[in-house]
XYZ file of C-alpha atoms in Angstrom:
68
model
C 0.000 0.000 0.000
C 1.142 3.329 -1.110
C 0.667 6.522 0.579
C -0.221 9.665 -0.957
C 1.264 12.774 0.545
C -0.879 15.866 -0.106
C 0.103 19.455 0.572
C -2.503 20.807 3.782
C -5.440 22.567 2.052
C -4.858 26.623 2.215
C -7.774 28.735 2.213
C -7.905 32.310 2.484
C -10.410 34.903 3.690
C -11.453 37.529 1.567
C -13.922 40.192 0.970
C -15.959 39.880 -2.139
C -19.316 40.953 -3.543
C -21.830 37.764 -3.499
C -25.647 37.850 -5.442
C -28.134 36.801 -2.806
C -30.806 34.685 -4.768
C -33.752 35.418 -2.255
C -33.731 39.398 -2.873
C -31.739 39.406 -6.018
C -29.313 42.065 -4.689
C -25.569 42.122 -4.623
C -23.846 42.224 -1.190
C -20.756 42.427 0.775
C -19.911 38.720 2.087
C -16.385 36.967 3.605
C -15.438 34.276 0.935
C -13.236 31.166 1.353
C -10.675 31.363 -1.525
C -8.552 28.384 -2.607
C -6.201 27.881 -5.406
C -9.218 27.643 -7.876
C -12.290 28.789 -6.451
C -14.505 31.060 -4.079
C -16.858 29.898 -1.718
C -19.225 32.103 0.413
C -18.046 30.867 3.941
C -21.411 29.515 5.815
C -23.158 30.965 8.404
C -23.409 34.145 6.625
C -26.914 35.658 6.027
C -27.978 38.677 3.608
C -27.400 42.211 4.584
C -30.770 43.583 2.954
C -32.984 40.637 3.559
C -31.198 38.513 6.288
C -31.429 34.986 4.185
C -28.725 32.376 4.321
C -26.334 33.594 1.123
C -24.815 30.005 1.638
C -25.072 29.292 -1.823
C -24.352 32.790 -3.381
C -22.795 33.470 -6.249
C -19.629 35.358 -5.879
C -19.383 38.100 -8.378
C -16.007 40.575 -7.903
C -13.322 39.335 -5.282
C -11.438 42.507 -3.770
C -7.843 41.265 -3.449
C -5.212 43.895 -1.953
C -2.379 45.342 -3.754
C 1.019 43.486 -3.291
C 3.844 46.226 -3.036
C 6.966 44.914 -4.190
């Protein structure tokens, strides 16, 4: 038997704008990035209509500027 080794899973924590299906509005929501894709991190509910935006679709993630 033959073991895999994986690298640990890295996600990040971002800012983003997410559409919230219930009131068809775009809001500010915390998203779980990974190397690629963007997740709406659960637990998170609507600023206008206070629904779960669980399953959200993220729109516009606002990454910071790297200085170099």
């Amino acid at each position: 038997m033959t073991k895999v080794l994986t690298k640990p899973e890295t996600r990040r924590e971002m800012n983003a704008e997410v559409h919230c299906y219930m009131c068809s509005h775009n809001v500010q929501a915390v998203v779980l990035v990974d190397r690629r894709s963007a997740t709406v991190k659960p637990g998170q509910k609507c600023s206008r209509c206070h629904s779960a935006i669980d399953s959200g679709y993220v729109l516009r993630l606002q990454r910071e500027a790297v200085s170099a």
